[in-house]
Amino acid sequence: MSVAHTSTVDTPAGPFTAIVAPDGAVLASGWTADIALLTPQIHATLMPTEITSRPDLGDVTKAVVAYHEGDLTSIDTVEVRQKSGPFLQHAWDVLRTVRAGEPVTYSEYAELSGRPAAIRAAASACARNSAALFVPCHRVIRIGGNLGGFRWGLDVKRWLLAHEA
């Protein structure tokens, strides 16, 4: 039996909720107060048997608050646990190297991930990312500066990019 914990923090971009494993690794996160929008993103092999609410998730909550208050690197060392095939795993690791204030295009992200022709696969890695913010898929945009998509809404993505600029 695996009991995960969840907590929601009010942020300038809206409520932000994280679900963490018993060891504190983020399993899912995003700008919502509804964990039912987060749990489908957790891989079946990582799915906890129970999720309990806590007012605070320790280092994860501290990092979320610090990020939204301007410490853009506070999220960089938070452990994340996602599971998929080799390309997505690698692509998520690569996303964590994209610096705040330096967004990349989907084409550049595909190239950074080692598959320059795989632009759709790179976009899919963003869409399937369960740990928003900590794996900063919001830092990937379309050529020409168009935002592209974002599970948590373009207003949130716009806010994040402006916050990091």
PDB file of C-alpha atoms in Angstrom:
ATOM      1  CA  MET A   1       0.000   0.000   0.000  1.00  0.00           C
ATOM      2  CA  SER A   2       1.391   3.349  -1.064  1.00  0.00           C
ATOM      3  CA  VAL A   3       0.003   6.536   0.443  1.00  0.00           C
ATOM      4  CA  ALA A   4       0.776   9.722  -1.467  1.00  0.00           C
ATOM      5  CA  HIS A   5       0.097  13.238  -0.249  1.00  0.00           C
ATOM      6  CA  THR A   6      -1.364  16.289  -1.924  1.00  0.00           C
ATOM      7  CA  SER A   7      -1.526  19.973  -1.175  1.00  0.00           C
ATOM      8  CA  THR A   8      -2.772  23.064  -2.980  1.00  0.00           C
ATOM      9  CA  VAL A   9      -1.068  26.468  -2.816  1.00  0.00           C
ATOM     10  CA  ASP A  10      -2.617  29.731  -3.976  1.00  0.00           C
ATOM     11  CA  THR A  11      -0.337  31.370  -6.552  1.00  0.00           C
ATOM     12  CA  PRO A  12      -0.620  34.466  -8.763  1.00  0.00           C
ATOM     13  CA  ALA A  13      -1.252  32.089 -11.690  1.00  0.00           C
ATOM     14  CA  GLY A  14      -4.046  30.246  -9.842  1.00  0.00           C
ATOM     15  CA  PRO A  15      -4.256  27.344  -7.406  1.00  0.00           C
ATOM     16  CA  PHE A  16      -1.305  24.949  -7.798  1.00  0.00           C
ATOM     17  CA  THR A  17      -1.626  21.356  -6.613  1.00  0.00           C
ATOM     18  CA  ALA A  18       1.043  18.692  -6.297  1.00  0.00           C
ATOM     19  CA  ILE A  19       0.778  14.986  -5.539  1.00  0.00           C
ATOM     20  CA  VAL A  20       3.921  13.514  -4.008  1.00  0.00           C
ATOM     21  CA  ALA A  21       5.072   9.958  -3.369  1.00  0.00           C
ATOM     22  CA  PRO A  22       5.834   8.878   0.212  1.00  0.00           C
ATOM     23  CA  ASP A  23       9.507   9.828  -0.358  1.00  0.00           C
ATOM     24  CA  GLY A  24       8.548  13.346  -1.530  1.00  0.00           C
ATOM     25  CA  ALA A  25       9.029  12.898  -5.302  1.00  0.00           C
ATOM     26  CA  VAL A  26       6.427  14.747  -7.370  1.00  0.00           C
ATOM     27  CA  LEU A  27       4.118  12.342  -9.217  1.00  0.00           C
ATOM     28  CA  ALA A  28       1.821  14.989 -10.700  1.00  0.00           C
ATOM     29  CA  SER A  29       1.306  18.734 -10.456  1.00  0.00           C
ATOM     30  CA  GLY A  30      -0.479  21.607 -12.123  1.00  0.00           C
ATOM     31  CA  TRP A  31      -2.530  24.774 -11.791  1.00  0.00           C
ATOM     32  CA  THR A  32      -5.746  23.281 -10.453  1.00  0.00           C
ATOM     33  CA  ALA A  33      -7.315  22.580  -7.094  1.00  0.00           C
ATOM     34  CA  ASP A  34      -8.863  19.339  -8.408  1.00  0.00           C
ATOM     35  CA  ILE A  35      -6.644  16.268  -7.963  1.00  0.00           C
ATOM     36  CA  ALA A  36      -8.975  14.369 -10.304  1.00  0.00           C
ATOM     37  CA  LEU A  37      -7.349  16.381 -13.109  1.00  0.00           C
ATOM     38  CA  LEU A  38      -3.891  15.253 -11.959  1.00  0.00           C
ATOM     39  CA  THR A  39      -4.291  11.551 -11.137  1.00  0.00           C
ATOM     40  CA  PRO A  40      -4.910  10.407 -14.756  1.00  0.00           C
ATOM     41  CA  GLN A  41      -1.424  11.710 -15.589  1.00  0.00           C
ATOM     42  CA  ILE A  42       0.275   9.355 -13.104  1.00  0.00           C
ATOM     43  CA  HIS A  43       1.624   6.178 -14.729  1.00  0.00           C
ATOM     44  CA  ALA A  44      -0.235   3.055 -13.577  1.00  0.00           C
ATOM     45  CA  THR A  45       2.911   1.571 -12.002  1.00  0.00           C
ATOM     46  CA  LEU A  46       3.387   4.721  -9.902  1.00  0.00           C
ATOM     47  CA  MET A  47      -0.267   5.181  -8.887  1.00  0.00           C
ATOM     48  CA  PRO A  48      -0.648   5.335  -5.104  1.00  0.00           C
ATOM     49  CA  THR A  49      -3.387   3.301  -3.459  1.00  0.00           C
ATOM     50  CA  GLU A  50      -4.416   6.330  -1.424  1.00  0.00           C
ATOM     51  CA  ILE A  51      -3.899  10.100  -1.620  1.00  0.00           C
ATOM     52  CA  THR A  52      -4.298  12.155   1.534  1.00  0.00           C
ATOM     53  CA  SER A  53      -4.424  15.920   1.767  1.00  0.00           C
ATOM     54  CA  ARG A  54      -1.874  17.862   3.795  1.00  0.00           C
ATOM     55  CA  PRO A  55      -1.581  21.614   4.344  1.00  0.00           C
ATOM     56  CA  ASP A  56       2.090  21.492   3.305  1.00  0.00           C
ATOM     57  CA  LEU A  57       4.386  19.168   1.336  1.00  0.00           C
ATOM     58  CA  GLY A  58       7.662  20.372   2.844  1.00  0.00           C
ATOM     59  CA  ASP A  59      10.357  21.056   0.242  1.00  0.00           C
ATOM     60  CA  VAL A  60       7.869  20.827  -2.643  1.00  0.00           C
ATOM     61  CA  THR A  61       5.594  23.499  -1.165  1.00  0.00           C
ATOM     62  CA  LYS A  62       8.609  25.672  -0.309  1.00  0.00           C
ATOM     63  CA  ALA A  63       9.860  25.411  -3.915  1.00  0.00           C
ATOM     64  CA  VAL A  64       6.438  26.284  -5.377  1.00  0.00           C
ATOM     65  CA  VAL A  65       6.065  29.343  -3.136  1.00  0.00           C
ATOM     66  CA  ALA A  66       9.657  30.474  -3.766  1.00  0.00           C
ATOM     67  CA  TYR A  67       9.264  30.085  -7.545  1.00  0.00           C
ATOM     68  CA  HIS A  68       6.091  32.172  -7.629  1.00  0.00           C
ATOM     69  CA  GLU A  69       7.799  34.792  -5.431  1.00  0.00           C
ATOM     70  CA  GLY A  70      10.668  35.102  -7.935  1.00  0.00           C
ATOM     71  CA  ASP A  71      13.237  32.386  -7.118  1.00  0.00           C
ATOM     72  CA  LEU A  72      13.016  30.758 -10.530  1.00  0.00           C
ATOM     73  CA  THR A  73      15.622  28.086  -9.729  1.00  0.00           C
ATOM     74  CA  SER A  74      13.835  26.801  -6.611  1.00  0.00           C
ATOM     75  CA  ILE A  75      12.080  24.109  -8.683  1.00  0.00           C
ATOM     76  CA  ASP A  76      15.261  22.744 -10.275  1.00  0.00           C
ATOM     77  CA  THR A  77      16.239  20.259  -7.564  1.00  0.00           C
ATOM     78  CA  VAL A  78      12.779  18.934  -6.688  1.00  0.00           C
ATOM     79  CA  GLU A  79      12.668  15.202  -7.423  1.00  0.00           C
ATOM     80  CA  VAL A  80      10.113  14.137 -10.015  1.00  0.00           C
ATOM     81  CA  ARG A  81       8.941  10.610 -10.822  1.00  0.00           C
ATOM     82  CA  GLN A  82       7.330   9.951 -14.217  1.00  0.00           C
ATOM     83  CA  LYS A  83       7.366   6.793 -16.286  1.00  0.00           C
ATOM     84  CA  SER A  84       7.117   6.140 -20.006  1.00  0.00           C
ATOM     85  CA  GLY A  85       9.242   4.903 -22.890  1.00  0.00           C
ATOM     86  CA  PRO A  86      12.905   5.826 -23.381  1.00  0.00           C
ATOM     87  CA  PHE A  87      12.299   8.848 -25.641  1.00  0.00           C
ATOM     88  CA  LEU A  88       9.756  10.495 -23.317  1.00  0.00           C
ATOM     89  CA  GLN A  89      11.904   9.795 -20.248  1.00  0.00           C
ATOM     90  CA  HIS A  90      14.874  11.414 -21.976  1.00  0.00           C
ATOM     91  CA  ALA A  91      12.777  14.304 -23.323  1.00  0.00           C
ATOM     92  CA  TRP A  92      11.470  15.073 -19.812  1.00  0.00           C
ATOM     93  CA  ASP A  93      15.048  15.099 -18.488  1.00  0.00           C
ATOM     94  CA  VAL A  94      15.997  17.495 -21.301  1.00  0.00           C
ATOM     95  CA  LEU A  95      13.077  19.806 -20.404  1.00  0.00           C
ATOM     96  CA  ARG A  96      14.597  20.234 -16.955  1.00  0.00           C
ATOM     97  CA  THR A  97      17.680  21.778 -18.597  1.00  0.00           C
ATOM     98  CA  VAL A  98      15.727  24.544 -20.372  1.00  0.00           C
ATOM     99  CA  ARG A  99      16.442  27.657 -18.330  1.00  0.00           C
ATOM    100  CA  ALA A 100      13.872  30.130 -17.060  1.00  0.00           C
ATOM    101  CA  GLY A 101      13.681  33.158 -19.335  1.00  0.00           C
ATOM    102  CA  GLU A 102      15.138  31.214 -22.282  1.00  0.00           C
ATOM    103  CA  PRO A 103      12.189  29.408 -23.901  1.00  0.00           C
ATOM    104  CA  VAL A 104      12.888  27.094 -26.831  1.00  0.00           C
ATOM    105  CA  THR A 105      10.763  26.240 -29.849  1.00  0.00           C
ATOM    106  CA  TYR A 106       9.323  22.757 -30.342  1.00  0.00           C
ATOM    107  CA  SER A 107      11.906  22.297 -33.138  1.00  0.00           C
ATOM    108  CA  GLU A 108      14.769  23.293 -30.827  1.00  0.00           C
ATOM    109  CA  TYR A 109      13.392  21.024 -28.103  1.00  0.00           C
ATOM    110  CA  ALA A 110      13.276  18.079 -30.548  1.00  0.00           C
ATOM    111  CA  GLU A 111      16.892  18.807 -31.467  1.00  0.00           C
ATOM    112  CA  LEU A 112      17.960  19.067 -27.816  1.00  0.00           C
ATOM    113  CA  SER A 113      16.247  15.715 -27.223  1.00  0.00           C
ATOM    114  CA  GLY A 114      18.411  14.121 -29.898  1.00  0.00           C
ATOM    115  CA  ARG A 115      15.717  13.689 -32.541  1.00  0.00           C
ATOM    116  CA  PRO A 116      15.570  16.880 -34.636  1.00  0.00           C
ATOM    117  CA  ALA A 117      12.906  15.487 -36.987  1.00  0.00           C
ATOM    118  CA  ALA A 118      10.675  14.376 -34.111  1.00  0.00           C
ATOM    119  CA  ILE A 119       8.907  17.690 -33.519  1.00  0.00           C
ATOM    120  CA  ARG A 120       5.544  16.021 -32.886  1.00  0.00           C
ATOM    121  CA  ALA A 121       7.147  13.593 -30.444  1.00  0.00           C
ATOM    122  CA  ALA A 122       8.672  16.552 -28.608  1.00  0.00           C
ATOM    123  CA  ALA A 123       5.260  18.218 -28.455  1.00  0.00           C
ATOM    124  CA  SER A 124       3.815  14.935 -27.180  1.00  0.00           C
ATOM    125  CA  ALA A 125       6.434  14.873 -24.403  1.00  0.00           C
ATOM    126  CA  CYS A 126       5.172  18.281 -23.300  1.00  0.00           C
ATOM    127  CA  ALA A 127       1.533  17.176 -23.480  1.00  0.00           C
ATOM    128  CA  ARG A 128       2.201  13.985 -21.499  1.00  0.00           C
ATOM    129  CA  ASN A 129       4.291  15.650 -18.792  1.00  0.00           C
ATOM    130  CA  SER A 130       2.605  14.974 -15.446  1.00  0.00           C
ATOM    131  CA  ALA A 131       4.856  17.224 -13.342  1.00  0.00           C
ATOM    132  CA  ALA A 132       4.110  20.708 -14.665  1.00  0.00           C
ATOM    133  CA  LEU A 133       6.376  23.455 -13.325  1.00  0.00           C
ATOM    134  CA  PHE A 134       9.060  21.025 -12.101  1.00  0.00           C
ATOM    135  CA  VAL A 135       9.434  19.655 -15.647  1.00  0.00           C
ATOM    136  CA  PRO A 136       8.930  23.068 -17.287  1.00  0.00           C
ATOM    137  CA  CYS A 137       7.034  22.244 -20.479  1.00  0.00           C
ATOM    138  CA  HIS A 138       5.698  25.817 -20.396  1.00  0.00           C
ATOM    139  CA  ARG A 139       9.147  26.896 -21.663  1.00  0.00           C
ATOM    140  CA  VAL A 140       8.491  25.339 -25.089  1.00  0.00           C
ATOM    141  CA  ILE A 141       6.791  27.585 -27.653  1.00  0.00           C
ATOM    142  CA  ARG A 142       6.086  27.624 -31.374  1.00  0.00           C
ATOM    143  CA  ILE A 143       8.339  29.215 -33.976  1.00  0.00           C
ATOM    144  CA  GLY A 144       7.489  32.908 -34.182  1.00  0.00           C
ATOM    145  CA  GLY A 145       6.631  33.146 -30.497  1.00  0.00           C
ATOM    146  CA  ASN A 146       3.099  31.671 -30.574  1.00  0.00           C
ATOM    147  CA  LEU A 147       2.514  29.923 -27.255  1.00  0.00           C
ATOM    148  CA  GLY A 148       1.295  26.601 -28.630  1.00  0.00           C
ATOM    149  CA  GLY A 149      -0.706  24.561 -26.141  1.00  0.00           C
ATOM    150  CA  PHE A 150      -0.633  24.071 -22.380  1.00  0.00           C
ATOM    151  CA  ARG A 151      -2.775  21.708 -20.290  1.00  0.00           C
ATOM    152  CA  TRP A 152      -3.309  24.404 -17.651  1.00  0.00           C
ATOM    153  CA  GLY A 153      -4.386  27.101 -20.112  1.00  0.00           C
ATOM    154  CA  LEU A 154      -2.647  29.726 -22.175  1.00  0.00           C
ATOM    155  CA  ASP A 155      -3.254  32.428 -19.545  1.00  0.00           C
ATOM    156  CA  VAL A 156      -1.174  30.396 -17.068  1.00  0.00           C
ATOM    157  CA  LYS A 157       1.541  29.724 -19.683  1.00  0.00           C
ATOM    158  CA  ARG A 158       1.632  33.430 -20.596  1.00  0.00           C
ATOM    159  CA  TRP A 159       1.927  34.369 -16.901  1.00  0.00           C
ATOM    160  CA  LEU A 160       4.758  31.861 -16.343  1.00  0.00           C
ATOM    161  CA  LEU A 161       6.756  33.042 -19.353  1.00  0.00           C
ATOM    162  CA  ALA A 162       6.312  36.708 -18.370  1.00  0.00           C
ATOM    163  CA  HIS A 163       7.295  35.855 -14.763  1.00  0.00           C
ATOM    164  CA  GLU A 164      10.481  34.205 -16.035  1.00  0.00           C
ATOM    165  CA  ALA A 165      11.370  36.874 -18.614  1.00  0.00           C
TER     166      ALA A 165
END
